[in-house]
Coordinates of N, CA, C and O in Angstrom, one line a residue:
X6 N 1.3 38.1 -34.1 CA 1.3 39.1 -33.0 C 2.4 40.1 -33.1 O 2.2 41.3 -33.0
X7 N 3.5 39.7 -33.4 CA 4.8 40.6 -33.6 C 4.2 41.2 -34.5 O 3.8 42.3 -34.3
X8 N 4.1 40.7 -35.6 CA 3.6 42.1 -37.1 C 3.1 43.1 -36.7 O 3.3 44.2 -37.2
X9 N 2.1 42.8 -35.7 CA 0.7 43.7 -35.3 C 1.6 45.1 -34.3 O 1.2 46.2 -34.1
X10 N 2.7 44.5 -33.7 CA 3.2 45.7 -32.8 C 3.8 46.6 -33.5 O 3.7 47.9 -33.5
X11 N 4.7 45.6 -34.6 CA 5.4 47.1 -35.1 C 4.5 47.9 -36.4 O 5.1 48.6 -37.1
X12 N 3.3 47.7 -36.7 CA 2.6 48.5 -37.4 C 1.6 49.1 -36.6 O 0.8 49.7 -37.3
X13 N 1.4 49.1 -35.2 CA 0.7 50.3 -34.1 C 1.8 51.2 -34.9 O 1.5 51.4 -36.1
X14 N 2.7 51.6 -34.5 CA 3.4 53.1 -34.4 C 3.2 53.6 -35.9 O 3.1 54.8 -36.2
X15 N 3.2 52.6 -36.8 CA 3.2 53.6 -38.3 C 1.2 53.8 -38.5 O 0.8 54.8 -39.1
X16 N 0.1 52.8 -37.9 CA -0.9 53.3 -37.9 C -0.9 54.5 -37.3 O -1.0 55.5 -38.0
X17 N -0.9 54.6 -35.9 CA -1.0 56.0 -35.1 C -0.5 57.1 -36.0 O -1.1 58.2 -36.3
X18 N 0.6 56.7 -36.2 CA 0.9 58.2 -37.0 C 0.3 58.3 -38.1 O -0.2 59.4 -38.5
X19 N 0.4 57.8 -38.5 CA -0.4 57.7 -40.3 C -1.8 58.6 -39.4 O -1.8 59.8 -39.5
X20 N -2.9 58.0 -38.6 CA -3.7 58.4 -38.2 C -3.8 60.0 -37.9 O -4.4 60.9 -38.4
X21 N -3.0 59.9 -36.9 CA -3.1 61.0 -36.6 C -2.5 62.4 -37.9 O -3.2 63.4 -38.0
X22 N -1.5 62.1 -38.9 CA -1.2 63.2 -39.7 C -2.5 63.1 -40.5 O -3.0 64.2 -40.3
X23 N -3.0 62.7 -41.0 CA -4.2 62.0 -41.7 C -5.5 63.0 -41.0 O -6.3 63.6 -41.6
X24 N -5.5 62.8 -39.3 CA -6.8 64.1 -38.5 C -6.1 65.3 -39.0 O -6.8 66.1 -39.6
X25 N -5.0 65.6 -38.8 CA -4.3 67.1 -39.1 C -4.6 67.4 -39.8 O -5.3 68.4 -39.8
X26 N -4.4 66.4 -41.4 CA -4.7 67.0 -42.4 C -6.0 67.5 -43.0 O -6.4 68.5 -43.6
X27 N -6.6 66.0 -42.5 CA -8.4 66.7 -42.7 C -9.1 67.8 -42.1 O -10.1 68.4 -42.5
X28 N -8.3 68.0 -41.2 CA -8.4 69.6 -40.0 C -8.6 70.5 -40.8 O -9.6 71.1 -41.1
X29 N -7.0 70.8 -41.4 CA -6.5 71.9 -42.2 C -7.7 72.2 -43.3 O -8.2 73.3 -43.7
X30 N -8.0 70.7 -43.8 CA -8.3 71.0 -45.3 C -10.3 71.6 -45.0 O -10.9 72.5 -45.6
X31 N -10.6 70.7 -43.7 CA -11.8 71.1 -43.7 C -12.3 72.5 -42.7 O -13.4 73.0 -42.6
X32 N -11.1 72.8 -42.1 CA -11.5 74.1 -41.5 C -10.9 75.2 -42.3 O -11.5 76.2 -42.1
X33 N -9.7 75.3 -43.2 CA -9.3 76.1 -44.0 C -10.6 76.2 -45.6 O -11.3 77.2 -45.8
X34 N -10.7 75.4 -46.3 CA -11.1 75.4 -47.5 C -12.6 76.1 -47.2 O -12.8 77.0 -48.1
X35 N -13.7 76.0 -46.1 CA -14.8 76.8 -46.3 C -14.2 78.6 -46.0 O -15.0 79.6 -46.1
X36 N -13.2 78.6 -45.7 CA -13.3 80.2 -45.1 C -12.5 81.0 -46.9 O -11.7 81.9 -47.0
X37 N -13.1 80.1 -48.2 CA -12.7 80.4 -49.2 C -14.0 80.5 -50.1 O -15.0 80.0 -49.6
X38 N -14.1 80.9 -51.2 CA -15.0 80.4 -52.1 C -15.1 79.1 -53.1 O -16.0 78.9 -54.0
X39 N -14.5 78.6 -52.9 CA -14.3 77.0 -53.3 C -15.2 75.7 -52.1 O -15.0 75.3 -51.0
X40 N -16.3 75.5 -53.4 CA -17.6 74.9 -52.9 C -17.1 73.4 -53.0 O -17.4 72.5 -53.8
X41 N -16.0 73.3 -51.6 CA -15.6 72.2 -51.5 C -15.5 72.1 -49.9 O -15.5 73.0 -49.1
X42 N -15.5 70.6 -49.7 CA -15.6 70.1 -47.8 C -14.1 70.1 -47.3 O -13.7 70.8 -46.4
X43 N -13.1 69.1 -48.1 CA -11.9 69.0 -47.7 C -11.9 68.1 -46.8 O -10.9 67.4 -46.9
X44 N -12.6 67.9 -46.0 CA -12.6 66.9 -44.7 C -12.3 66.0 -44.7 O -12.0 65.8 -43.5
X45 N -12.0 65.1 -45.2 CA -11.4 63.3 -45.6 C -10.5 63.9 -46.7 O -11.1 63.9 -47.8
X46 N -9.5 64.3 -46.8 CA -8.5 64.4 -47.8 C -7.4 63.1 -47.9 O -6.8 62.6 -48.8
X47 N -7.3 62.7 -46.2 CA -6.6 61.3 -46.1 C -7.3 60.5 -45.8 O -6.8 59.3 -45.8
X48 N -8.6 60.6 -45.4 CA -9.4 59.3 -45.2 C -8.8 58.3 -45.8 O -8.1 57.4 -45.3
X49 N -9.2 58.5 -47.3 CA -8.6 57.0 -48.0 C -7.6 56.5 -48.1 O -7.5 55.5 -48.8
X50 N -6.3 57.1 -47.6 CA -5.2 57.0 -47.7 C -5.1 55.7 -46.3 O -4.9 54.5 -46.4
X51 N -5.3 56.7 -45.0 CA -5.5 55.6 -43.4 C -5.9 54.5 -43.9 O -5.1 53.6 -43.9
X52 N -7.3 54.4 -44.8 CA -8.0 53.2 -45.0 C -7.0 52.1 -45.4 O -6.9 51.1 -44.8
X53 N -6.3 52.4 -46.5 CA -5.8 51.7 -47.6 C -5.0 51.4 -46.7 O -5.0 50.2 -46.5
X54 N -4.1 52.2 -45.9 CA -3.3 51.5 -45.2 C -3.5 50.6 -44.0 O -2.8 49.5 -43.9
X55 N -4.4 50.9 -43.2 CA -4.6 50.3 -41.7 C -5.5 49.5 -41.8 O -5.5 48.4 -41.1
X56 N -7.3 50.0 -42.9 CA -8.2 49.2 -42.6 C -9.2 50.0 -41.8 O -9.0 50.8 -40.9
X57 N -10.4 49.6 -42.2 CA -11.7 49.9 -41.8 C -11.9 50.8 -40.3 O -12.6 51.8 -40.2
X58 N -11.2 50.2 -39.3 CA -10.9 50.2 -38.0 C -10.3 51.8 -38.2 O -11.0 52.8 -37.8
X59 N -9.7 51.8 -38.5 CA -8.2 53.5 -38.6 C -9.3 54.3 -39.3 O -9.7 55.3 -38.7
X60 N -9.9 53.9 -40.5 CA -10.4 54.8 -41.1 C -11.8 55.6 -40.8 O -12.1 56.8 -41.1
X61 N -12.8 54.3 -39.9 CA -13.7 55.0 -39.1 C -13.1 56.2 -37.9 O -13.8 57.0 -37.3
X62 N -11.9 56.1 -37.6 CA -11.5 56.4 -36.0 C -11.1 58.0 -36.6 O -11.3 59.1 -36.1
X63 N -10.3 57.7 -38.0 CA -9.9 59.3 -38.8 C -10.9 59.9 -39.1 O -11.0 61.1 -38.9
X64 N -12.0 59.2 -39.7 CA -13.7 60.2 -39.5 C -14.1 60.7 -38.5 O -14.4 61.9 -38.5
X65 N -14.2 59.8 -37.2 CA -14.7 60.7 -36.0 C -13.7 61.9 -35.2 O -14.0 63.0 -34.6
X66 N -12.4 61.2 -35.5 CA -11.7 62.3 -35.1 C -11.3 63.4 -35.6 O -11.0 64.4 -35.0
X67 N -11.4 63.2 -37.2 CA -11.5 64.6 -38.0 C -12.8 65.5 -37.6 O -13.0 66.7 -37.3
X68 N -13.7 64.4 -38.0 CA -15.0 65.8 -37.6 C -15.3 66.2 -36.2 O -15.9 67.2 -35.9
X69 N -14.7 65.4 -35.2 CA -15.0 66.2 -34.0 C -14.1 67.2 -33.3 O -14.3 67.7 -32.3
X70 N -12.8 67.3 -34.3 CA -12.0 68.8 -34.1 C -12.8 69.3 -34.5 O -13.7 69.8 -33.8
X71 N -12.7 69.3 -36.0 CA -13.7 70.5 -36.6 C -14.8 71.2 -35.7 O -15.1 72.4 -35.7
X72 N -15.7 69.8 -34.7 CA -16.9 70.8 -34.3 C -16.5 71.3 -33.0 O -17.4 71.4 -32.2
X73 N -15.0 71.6 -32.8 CA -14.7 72.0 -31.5 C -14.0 73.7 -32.5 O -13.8 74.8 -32.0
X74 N -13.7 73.5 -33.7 CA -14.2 75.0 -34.3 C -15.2 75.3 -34.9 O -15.1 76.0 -35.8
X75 N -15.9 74.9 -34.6 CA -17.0 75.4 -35.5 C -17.6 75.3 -37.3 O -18.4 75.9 -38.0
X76 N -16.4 74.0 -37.6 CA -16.2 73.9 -38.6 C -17.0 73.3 -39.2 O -17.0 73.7 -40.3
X77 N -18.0 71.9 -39.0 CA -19.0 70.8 -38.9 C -19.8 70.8 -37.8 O -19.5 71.4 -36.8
X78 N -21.0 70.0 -37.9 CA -21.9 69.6 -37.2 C -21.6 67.7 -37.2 O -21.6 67.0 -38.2
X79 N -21.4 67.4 -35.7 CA -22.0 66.4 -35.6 C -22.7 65.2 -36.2 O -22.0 64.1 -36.4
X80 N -24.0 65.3 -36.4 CA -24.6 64.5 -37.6 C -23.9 64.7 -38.8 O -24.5 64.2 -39.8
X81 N -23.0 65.2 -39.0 CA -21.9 65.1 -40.5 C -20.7 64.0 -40.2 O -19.7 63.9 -40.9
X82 N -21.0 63.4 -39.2 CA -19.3 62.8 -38.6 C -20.0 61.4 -39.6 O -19.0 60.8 -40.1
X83 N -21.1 60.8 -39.9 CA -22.0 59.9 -40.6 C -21.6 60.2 -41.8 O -20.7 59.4 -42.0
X84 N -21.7 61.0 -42.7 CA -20.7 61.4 -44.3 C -19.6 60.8 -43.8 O -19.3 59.7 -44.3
X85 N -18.9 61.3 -43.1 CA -17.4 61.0 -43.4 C -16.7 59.2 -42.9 O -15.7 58.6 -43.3
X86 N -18.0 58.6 -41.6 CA -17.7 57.1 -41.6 C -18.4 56.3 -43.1 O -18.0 55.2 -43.5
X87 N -19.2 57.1 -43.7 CA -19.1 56.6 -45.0 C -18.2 56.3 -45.8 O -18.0 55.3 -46.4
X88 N -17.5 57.3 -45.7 CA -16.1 57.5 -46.6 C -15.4 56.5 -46.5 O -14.8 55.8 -47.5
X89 N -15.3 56.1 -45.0 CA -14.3 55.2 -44.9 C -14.9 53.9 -45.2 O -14.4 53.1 -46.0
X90 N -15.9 53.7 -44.6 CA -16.7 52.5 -45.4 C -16.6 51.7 -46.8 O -16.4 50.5 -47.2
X91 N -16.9 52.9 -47.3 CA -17.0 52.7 -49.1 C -15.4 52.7 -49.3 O -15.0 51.6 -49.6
X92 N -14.8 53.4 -49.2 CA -13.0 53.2 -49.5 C -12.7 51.7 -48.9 O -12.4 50.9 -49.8
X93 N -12.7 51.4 -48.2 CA -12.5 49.9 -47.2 C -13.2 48.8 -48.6 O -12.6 48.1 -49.4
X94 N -14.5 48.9 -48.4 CA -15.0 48.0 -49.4 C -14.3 47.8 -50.8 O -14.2 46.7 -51.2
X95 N -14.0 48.6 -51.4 CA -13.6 49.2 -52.8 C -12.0 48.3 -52.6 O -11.6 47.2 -53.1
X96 N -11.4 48.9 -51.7 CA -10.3 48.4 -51.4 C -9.6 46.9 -51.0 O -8.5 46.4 -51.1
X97 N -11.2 46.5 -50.2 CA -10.6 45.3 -50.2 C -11.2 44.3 -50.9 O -10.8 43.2 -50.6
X98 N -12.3 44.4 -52.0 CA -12.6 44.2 -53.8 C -11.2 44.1 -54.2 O -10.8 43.1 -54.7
X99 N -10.5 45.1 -54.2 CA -9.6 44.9 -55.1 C -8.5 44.1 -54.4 O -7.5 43.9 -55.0
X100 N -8.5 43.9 -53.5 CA -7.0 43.1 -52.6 C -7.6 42.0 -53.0 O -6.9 41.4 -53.8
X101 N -9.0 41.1 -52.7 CA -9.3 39.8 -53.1 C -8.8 39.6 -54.6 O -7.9 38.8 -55.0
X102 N -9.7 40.7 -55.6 CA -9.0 40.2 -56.7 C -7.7 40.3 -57.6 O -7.5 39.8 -58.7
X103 N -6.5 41.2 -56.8 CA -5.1 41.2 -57.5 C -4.7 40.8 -56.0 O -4.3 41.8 -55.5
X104 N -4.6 39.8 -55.2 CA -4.2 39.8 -54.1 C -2.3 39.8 -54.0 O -1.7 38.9 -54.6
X105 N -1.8 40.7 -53.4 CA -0.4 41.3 -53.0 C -0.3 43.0 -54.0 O 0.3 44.0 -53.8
X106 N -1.0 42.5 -55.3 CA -1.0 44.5 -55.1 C -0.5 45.6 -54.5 O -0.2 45.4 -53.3
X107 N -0.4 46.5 -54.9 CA -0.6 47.8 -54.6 C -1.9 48.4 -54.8 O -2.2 47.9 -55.9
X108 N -2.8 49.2 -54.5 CA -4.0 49.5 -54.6 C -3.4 50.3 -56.5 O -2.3 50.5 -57.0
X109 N -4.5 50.4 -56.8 CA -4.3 51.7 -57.9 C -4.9 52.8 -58.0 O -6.1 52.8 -57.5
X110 N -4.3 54.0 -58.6 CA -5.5 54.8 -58.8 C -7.1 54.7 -59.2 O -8.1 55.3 -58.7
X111 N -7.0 53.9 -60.1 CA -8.3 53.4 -60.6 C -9.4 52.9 -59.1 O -10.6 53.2 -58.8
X112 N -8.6 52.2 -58.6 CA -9.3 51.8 -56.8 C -9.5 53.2 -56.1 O -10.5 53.4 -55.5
X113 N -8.5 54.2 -56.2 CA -8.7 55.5 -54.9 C -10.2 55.8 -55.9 O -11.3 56.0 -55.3
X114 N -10.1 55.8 -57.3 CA -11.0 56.7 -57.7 C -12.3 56.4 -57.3 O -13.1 57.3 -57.3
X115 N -12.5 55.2 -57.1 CA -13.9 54.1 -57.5 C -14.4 54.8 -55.6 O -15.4 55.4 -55.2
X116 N -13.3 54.5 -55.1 CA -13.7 54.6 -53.4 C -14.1 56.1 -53.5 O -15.2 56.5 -53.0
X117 N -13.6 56.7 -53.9 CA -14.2 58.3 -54.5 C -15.4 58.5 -54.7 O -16.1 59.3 -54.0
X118 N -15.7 57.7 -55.9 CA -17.3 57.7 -56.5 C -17.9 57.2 -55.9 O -19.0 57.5 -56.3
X119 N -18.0 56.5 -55.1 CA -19.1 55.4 -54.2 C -19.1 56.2 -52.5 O -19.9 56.0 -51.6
X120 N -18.1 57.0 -52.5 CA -17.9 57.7 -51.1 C -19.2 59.0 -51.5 O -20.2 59.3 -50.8
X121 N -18.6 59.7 -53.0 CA -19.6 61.1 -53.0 C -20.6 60.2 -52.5 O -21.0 60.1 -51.3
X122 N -21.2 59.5 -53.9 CA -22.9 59.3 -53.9 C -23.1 59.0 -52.4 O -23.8 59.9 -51.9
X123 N -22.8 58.2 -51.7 CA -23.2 57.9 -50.5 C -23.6 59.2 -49.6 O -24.7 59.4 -49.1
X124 N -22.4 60.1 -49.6 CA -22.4 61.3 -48.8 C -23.3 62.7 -49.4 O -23.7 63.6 -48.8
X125 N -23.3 62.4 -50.9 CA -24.7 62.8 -51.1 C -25.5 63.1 -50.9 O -25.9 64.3 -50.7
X126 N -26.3 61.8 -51.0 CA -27.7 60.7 -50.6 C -27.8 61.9 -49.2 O -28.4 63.0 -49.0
X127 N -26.7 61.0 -48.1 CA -26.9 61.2 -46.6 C -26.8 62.7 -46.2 O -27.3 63.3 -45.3
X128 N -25.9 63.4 -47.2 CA -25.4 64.9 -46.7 C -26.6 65.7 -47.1 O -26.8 66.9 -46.7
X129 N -27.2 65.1 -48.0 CA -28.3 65.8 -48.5 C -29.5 66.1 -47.6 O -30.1 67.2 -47.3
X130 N -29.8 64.6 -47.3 CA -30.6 64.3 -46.5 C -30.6 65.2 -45.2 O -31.6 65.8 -44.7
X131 N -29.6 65.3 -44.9 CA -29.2 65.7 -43.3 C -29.3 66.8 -43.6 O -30.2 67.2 -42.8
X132 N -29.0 68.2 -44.5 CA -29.0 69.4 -44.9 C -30.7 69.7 -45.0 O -31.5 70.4 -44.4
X133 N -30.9 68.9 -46.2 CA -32.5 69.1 -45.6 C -33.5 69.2 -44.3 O -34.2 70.2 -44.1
X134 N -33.3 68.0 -43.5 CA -33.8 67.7 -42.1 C -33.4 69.0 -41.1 O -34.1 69.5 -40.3
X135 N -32.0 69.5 -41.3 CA -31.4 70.3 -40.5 C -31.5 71.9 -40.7 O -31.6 72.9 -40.0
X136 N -31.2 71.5 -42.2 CA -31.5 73.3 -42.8 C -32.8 73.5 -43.6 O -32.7 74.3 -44.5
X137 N -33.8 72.9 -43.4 CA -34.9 73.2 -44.7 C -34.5 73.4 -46.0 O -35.0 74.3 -46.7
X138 N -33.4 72.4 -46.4 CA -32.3 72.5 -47.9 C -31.8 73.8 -48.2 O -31.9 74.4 -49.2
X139 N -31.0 74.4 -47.1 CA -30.0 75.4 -47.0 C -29.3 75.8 -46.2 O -29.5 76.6 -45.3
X140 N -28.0 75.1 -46.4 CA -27.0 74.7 -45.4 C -26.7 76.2 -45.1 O -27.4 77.0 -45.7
X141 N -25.6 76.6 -44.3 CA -25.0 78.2 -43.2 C -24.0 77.8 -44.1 O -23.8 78.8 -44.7
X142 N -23.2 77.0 -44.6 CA -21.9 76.8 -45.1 C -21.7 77.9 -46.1 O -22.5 77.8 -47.0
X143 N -21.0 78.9 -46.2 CA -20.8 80.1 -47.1 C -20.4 79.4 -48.2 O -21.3 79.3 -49.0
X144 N -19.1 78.5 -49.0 CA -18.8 77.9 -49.6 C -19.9 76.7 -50.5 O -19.8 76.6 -51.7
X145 N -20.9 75.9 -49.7 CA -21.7 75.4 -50.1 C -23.2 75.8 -50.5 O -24.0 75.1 -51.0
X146 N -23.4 77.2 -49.9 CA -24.3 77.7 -50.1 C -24.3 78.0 -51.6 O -24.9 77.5 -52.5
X147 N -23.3 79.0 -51.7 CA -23.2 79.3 -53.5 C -23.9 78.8 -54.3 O -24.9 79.4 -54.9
X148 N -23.6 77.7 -54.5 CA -23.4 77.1 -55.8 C -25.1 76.4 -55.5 O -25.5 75.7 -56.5
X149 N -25.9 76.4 -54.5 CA -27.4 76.2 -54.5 C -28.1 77.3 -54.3 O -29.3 77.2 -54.7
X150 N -27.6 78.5 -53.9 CA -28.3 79.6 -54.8 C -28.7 79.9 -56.2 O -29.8 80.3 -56.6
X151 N -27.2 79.7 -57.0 CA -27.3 79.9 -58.0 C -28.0 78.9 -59.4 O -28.4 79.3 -60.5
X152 N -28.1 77.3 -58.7 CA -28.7 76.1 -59.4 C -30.3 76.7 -58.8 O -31.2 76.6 -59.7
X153 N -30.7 77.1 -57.5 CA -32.0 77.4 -56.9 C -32.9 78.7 -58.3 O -34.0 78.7 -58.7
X154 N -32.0 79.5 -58.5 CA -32.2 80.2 -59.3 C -32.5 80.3 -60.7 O -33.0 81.2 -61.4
X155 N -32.0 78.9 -61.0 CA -32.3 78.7 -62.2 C -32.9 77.6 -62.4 O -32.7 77.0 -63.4
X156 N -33.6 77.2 -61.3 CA -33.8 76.1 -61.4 C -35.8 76.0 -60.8 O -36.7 75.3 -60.9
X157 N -35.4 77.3 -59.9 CA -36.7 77.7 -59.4 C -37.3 76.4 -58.1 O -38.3 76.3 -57.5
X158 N -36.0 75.8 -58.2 CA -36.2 74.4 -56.9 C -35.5 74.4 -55.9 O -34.3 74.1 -56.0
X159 N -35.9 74.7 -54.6 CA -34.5 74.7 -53.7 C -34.3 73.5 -53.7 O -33.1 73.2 -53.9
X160 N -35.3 72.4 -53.4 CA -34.8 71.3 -53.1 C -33.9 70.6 -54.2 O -33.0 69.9 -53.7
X161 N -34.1 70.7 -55.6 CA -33.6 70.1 -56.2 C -32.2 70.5 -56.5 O -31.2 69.8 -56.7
X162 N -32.2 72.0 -56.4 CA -30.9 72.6 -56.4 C -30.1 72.4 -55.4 O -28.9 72.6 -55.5
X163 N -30.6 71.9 -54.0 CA -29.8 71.4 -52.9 C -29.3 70.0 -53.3 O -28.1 69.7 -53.4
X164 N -30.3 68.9 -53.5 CA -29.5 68.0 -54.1 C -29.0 68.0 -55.2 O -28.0 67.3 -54.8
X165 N -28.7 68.3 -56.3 CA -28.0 68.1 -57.4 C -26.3 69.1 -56.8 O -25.1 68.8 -57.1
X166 N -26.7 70.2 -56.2 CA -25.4 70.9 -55.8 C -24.5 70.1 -54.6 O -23.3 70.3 -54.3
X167 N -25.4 69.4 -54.1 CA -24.6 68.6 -53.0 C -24.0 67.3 -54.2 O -23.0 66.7 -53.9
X168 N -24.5 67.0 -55.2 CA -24.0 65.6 -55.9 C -22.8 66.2 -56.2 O -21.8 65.9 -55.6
X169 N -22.8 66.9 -56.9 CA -21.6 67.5 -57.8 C -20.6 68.4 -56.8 O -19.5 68.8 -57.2
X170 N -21.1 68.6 -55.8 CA -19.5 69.3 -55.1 C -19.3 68.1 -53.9 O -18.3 68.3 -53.2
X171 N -20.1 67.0 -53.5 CA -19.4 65.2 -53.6 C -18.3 65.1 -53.9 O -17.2 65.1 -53.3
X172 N -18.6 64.9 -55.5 CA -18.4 64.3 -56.5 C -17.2 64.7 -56.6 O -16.4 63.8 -56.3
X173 N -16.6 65.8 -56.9 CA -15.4 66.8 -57.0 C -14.3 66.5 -55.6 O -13.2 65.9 -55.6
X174 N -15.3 67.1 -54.5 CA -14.2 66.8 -53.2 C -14.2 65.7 -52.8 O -14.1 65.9 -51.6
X175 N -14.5 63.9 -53.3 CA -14.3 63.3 -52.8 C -13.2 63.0 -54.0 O -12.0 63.2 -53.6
X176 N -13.3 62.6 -54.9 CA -12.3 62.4 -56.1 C -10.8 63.1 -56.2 O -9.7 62.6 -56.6
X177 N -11.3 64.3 -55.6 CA -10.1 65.4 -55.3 C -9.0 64.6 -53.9 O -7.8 64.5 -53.7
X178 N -10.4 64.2 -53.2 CA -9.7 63.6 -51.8 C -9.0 62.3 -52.0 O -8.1 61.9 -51.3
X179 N -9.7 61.6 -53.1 CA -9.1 60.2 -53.2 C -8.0 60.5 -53.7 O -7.0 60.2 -53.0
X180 N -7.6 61.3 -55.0 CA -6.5 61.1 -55.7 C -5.6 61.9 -54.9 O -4.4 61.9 -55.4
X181 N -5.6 62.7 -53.9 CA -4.5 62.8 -53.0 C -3.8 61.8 -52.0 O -2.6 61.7 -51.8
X182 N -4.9 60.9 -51.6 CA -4.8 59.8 -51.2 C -3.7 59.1 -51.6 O -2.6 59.0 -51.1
X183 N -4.2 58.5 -52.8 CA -3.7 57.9 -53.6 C -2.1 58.5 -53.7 O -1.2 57.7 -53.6
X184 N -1.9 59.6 -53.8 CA -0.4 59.9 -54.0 C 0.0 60.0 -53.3 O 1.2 59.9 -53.6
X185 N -0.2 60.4 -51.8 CA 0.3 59.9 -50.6 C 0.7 58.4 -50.0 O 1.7 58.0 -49.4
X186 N -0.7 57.5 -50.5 CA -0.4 56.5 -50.6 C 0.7 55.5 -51.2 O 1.4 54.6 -50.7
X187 N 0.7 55.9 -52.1 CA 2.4 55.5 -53.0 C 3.5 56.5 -52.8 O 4.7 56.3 -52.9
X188 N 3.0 57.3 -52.6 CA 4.7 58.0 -52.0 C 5.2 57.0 -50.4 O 6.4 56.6 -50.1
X189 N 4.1 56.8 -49.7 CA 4.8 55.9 -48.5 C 4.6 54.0 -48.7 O 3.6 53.5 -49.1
X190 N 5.7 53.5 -48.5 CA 5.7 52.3 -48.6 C 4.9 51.4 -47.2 O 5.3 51.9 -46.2
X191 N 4.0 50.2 -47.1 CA 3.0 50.1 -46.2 C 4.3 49.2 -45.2 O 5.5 48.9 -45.6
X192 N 4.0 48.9 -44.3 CA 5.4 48.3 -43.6 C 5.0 46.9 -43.2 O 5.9 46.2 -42.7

């Protein structure tokens, strides 16, 4: 019970810089041309540190700033409890099998790869249902224009453009993670 009090104050904060951050990254990076989300930049960082619990709570709280700018919808707050999901699992795979570890990069990256695909799959899905496979996002639009074009598919150009700009900003988001993560020592 003692352990559990004095790691409240370094969760919270971990938490909370962790919504800031995902704030910044996901309300700043679309108002650019870089066909990237940003939104979980610390997700997996909370995770690694607090646990499943912290990391669903940094999803909902990240995306429900955002949708008080205008930055996300709602049914996207579902992507990002993935994130934490798949990071949690990945992470605690690897605590069973090197148990007292340090996570490694190799682990942010995996939680990376298993976060895109998922958010993919679902982001795709949901862009479809929501946008007839063409999201309003100026940054995400691009890059399914230009696959639509050459491709003569929207739909297919909506999924494969949503795999591959995943794929990028979750990997991007893990391995910052990850270096955040080891720059702070867990307490």
């Amino acid at each position: 019970m003692k352990e559990k009090t004095h790691r409240l104050p370094f969760a919270l904060a971990a938490l909370t810089v962790s919504v800031c951050i995902n704030c910044l990254g996901g309300i700043g990076i679309p108002k650019t041309a870089v066909p990237l989300y940003m939104d979980s930049i610390l997700t997996f960082a909370v995770t690694a540190w607090c646990g499943l619990g912290y990391g669903i709570a940094c999803a909902v709280l990240s995306n429900g700033i955002m949708y008080l700018f205008d930055a996300t919808m709602i049914p996207f707050v579902s992507c990002h409890i993935l994130t934490a999901f798949f990071a949690w699992l990945t992470f605690r795979r690897h605590q069973r099998l090197f148990p007292g570890e340090k996570l490694p990069l190799e682990a942010f990256l995996w939680a990376g790869l298993w976060s895109a695909l998922a958010n993919a799959v679902l982001g795709n899905i949901l862009v479809d249902l929501l946008f007839s496979s063409q999201s309003d996002r100026m940054n995400t639009a691009t890059p399914v224009q230009g696959l639509y074009i050459a491709t003569g598919s929207l739909m297919f150009a909506t999924y494969l453009s949503g795999i591959l700009t995943n794929l990028a900003d979750k990997l991007i988001s893990a391995a910052i993670s990850f270096f955040v993560y080891r720059a702070k020592k867990r307490p």
